[in-house]
Amino acid sequence: MTDNLTKEQRSYTMSRIRRRDTLPELMLRRAVWAAGLRGYRIDRSTLPGRPDLSWGVKRVAVFIDGAFWHGHPSAFRPGKSGKYWDEKIRRNMERDEKSNRSLEVLGWTVLRFWDFEVKKDLEGCVERIEAALAGGG
């Protein structure tokens, strides 16, 4: 199955998808704030991958990945949505890995949460962030 939109239509459609301030991101930010975890920055463009949340002093970067867009097996199966999406998701996954490696080389702890994970286990996600900020990775 090929992409059923023209290049211009696809570009417009993709431009409408939020890069930040998604519902899972807002949920996590509110929960982090309520837990008293201050000092984070949002969407820091100077860091590889532009983490959704980052604590510079503690060197902790947090990403919230959409299950489809970042290739979670429950939401994306190669070959099912066509060559366009297979290639798009493959590139996203490669970019995620590159961002992780780059941040780790710079001494950062990287945490990645799936969007559905934030919705289902918000408290667990906050606990993982607290542990990373405390130095427990």
Coordinates of C-alpha atoms in Angstrom, one line a residue:
M1 CA 0.0 0.0 0.0
T2 CA 1.4 3.4 -1.0
D3 CA 0.7 6.7 0.7
N4 CA -2.7 7.9 -0.5
L5 CA -1.8 11.6 -0.3
T6 CA 0.2 13.8 -2.5
K7 CA 3.6 15.1 -1.1
E8 CA 2.0 18.5 -0.3
Q9 CA -1.0 16.9 1.4
R10 CA 1.2 14.6 3.5
S11 CA 3.4 17.6 4.4
Y12 CA 0.4 19.6 5.5
T13 CA -1.1 16.6 7.5
M14 CA 2.2 16.0 9.2
S15 CA 2.6 19.6 10.1
R16 CA -0.6 19.5 12.1
I17 CA 0.7 16.8 14.4
R18 CA 2.0 18.2 17.7
R19 CA 5.6 17.9 18.5
R20 CA 5.1 19.1 22.1
D21 CA 2.4 19.7 24.7
T22 CA 0.6 16.4 23.9
L23 CA -1.8 15.0 26.4
P24 CA 0.7 12.4 27.8
E25 CA 3.4 15.1 28.0
L26 CA 1.1 17.5 29.9
M27 CA 0.0 14.7 32.2
L28 CA 3.6 13.9 33.1
R29 CA 4.6 17.5 33.5
R30 CA 1.7 18.1 36.0
A31 CA 2.6 14.9 37.9
V32 CA 6.3 15.8 38.0
W33 CA 5.4 19.3 39.3
A34 CA 3.0 17.8 41.9
A35 CA 5.8 15.5 43.1
G36 CA 8.0 18.6 43.7
L37 CA 10.5 17.9 41.0
R38 CA 11.5 21.3 39.8
G39 CA 14.2 22.8 37.6
Y40 CA 13.3 21.0 34.4
R41 CA 13.2 22.5 30.9
I42 CA 10.8 21.7 28.2
D43 CA 11.8 20.8 24.6
R44 CA 15.4 21.9 25.0
S45 CA 16.6 22.3 21.4
T46 CA 20.3 22.4 22.4
L47 CA 20.2 18.7 23.4
P48 CA 20.1 15.8 20.9
G49 CA 16.6 14.7 20.2
R50 CA 15.0 17.7 22.0
P51 CA 13.9 15.8 25.2
D52 CA 10.4 16.5 26.3
L53 CA 11.7 17.2 29.8
S54 CA 15.3 17.7 30.9
W55 CA 17.1 18.5 34.1
G56 CA 20.4 20.0 33.2
V57 CA 22.2 19.9 36.5
K58 CA 21.2 16.3 37.1
R59 CA 21.7 15.4 33.4
V60 CA 18.4 13.5 33.1
A61 CA 16.5 13.6 29.8
V62 CA 12.9 12.3 29.4
F63 CA 11.2 11.5 26.2
I64 CA 7.5 10.5 25.8
D65 CA 7.1 8.5 22.6
G66 CA 3.9 8.0 20.7
A67 CA 3.5 4.3 20.2
F68 CA 2.7 4.5 16.5
W69 CA 5.3 7.1 15.6
H70 CA 8.1 5.5 17.4
G71 CA 7.4 1.9 16.4
H72 CA 5.9 0.1 19.4
P73 CA 4.9 -3.4 18.3
S74 CA 1.3 -2.9 19.7
A75 CA 0.7 0.0 17.5
F76 CA 3.0 -0.4 14.4
R77 CA 3.6 -3.5 12.4
P78 CA 6.1 -3.2 9.4
G79 CA 4.4 -4.0 6.1
K80 CA 0.8 -3.3 7.4
S81 CA 0.6 0.4 6.6
G82 CA 2.8 0.5 3.5
K83 CA 6.3 1.4 2.4
Y84 CA 5.9 5.1 3.3
W85 CA 5.1 4.4 6.9
D86 CA 7.6 1.6 7.2
E87 CA 10.3 4.0 6.1
K88 CA 9.1 6.9 8.3
I89 CA 8.9 4.8 11.5
R90 CA 12.2 3.2 10.8
R91 CA 13.9 6.6 10.5
N92 CA 12.1 7.7 13.7
M93 CA 13.4 4.7 15.6
E94 CA 17.0 5.2 14.2
R95 CA 16.8 8.9 15.2
D96 CA 15.7 7.9 18.8
E97 CA 18.6 5.5 19.1
K98 CA 21.1 8.1 17.8
S99 CA 19.7 10.7 20.3
N100 CA 20.0 8.2 23.2
R101 CA 23.6 7.4 22.3
S102 CA 24.5 11.1 21.8
L103 CA 23.0 12.0 25.2
E104 CA 24.7 9.1 27.0
V105 CA 28.1 10.1 25.5
L106 CA 27.5 13.5 27.0
G107 CA 26.8 11.9 30.4
W108 CA 23.0 12.1 30.4
T109 CA 20.6 9.5 31.8
V110 CA 17.9 8.9 29.2
L111 CA 14.4 7.8 30.1
R112 CA 11.9 7.0 27.4
F113 CA 8.2 6.4 28.2
W114 CA 5.5 5.3 25.7
D115 CA 2.5 7.6 25.6
F116 CA 0.3 4.7 26.8
E117 CA 2.7 4.0 29.6
V118 CA 2.3 7.6 30.9
K119 CA -1.5 7.2 30.7
K120 CA -1.6 3.8 32.4
D121 CA 1.1 4.2 35.0
L122 CA 1.7 7.9 35.6
E123 CA 2.9 7.3 39.2
G124 CA 5.4 4.7 38.0
C125 CA 6.8 7.0 35.4
V126 CA 7.3 9.8 38.1
E127 CA 9.0 7.2 40.3
R128 CA 11.5 6.3 37.6
I129 CA 12.2 10.0 37.1
E130 CA 12.7 10.5 40.8
A131 CA 15.1 7.6 40.9
A132 CA 17.1 9.0 38.0
L133 CA 17.3 12.4 39.6
A134 CA 18.5 10.8 42.8
G135 CA 21.3 9.1 40.9
G136 CA 19.8 5.7 40.6
G137 CA 19.4 5.8 36.8

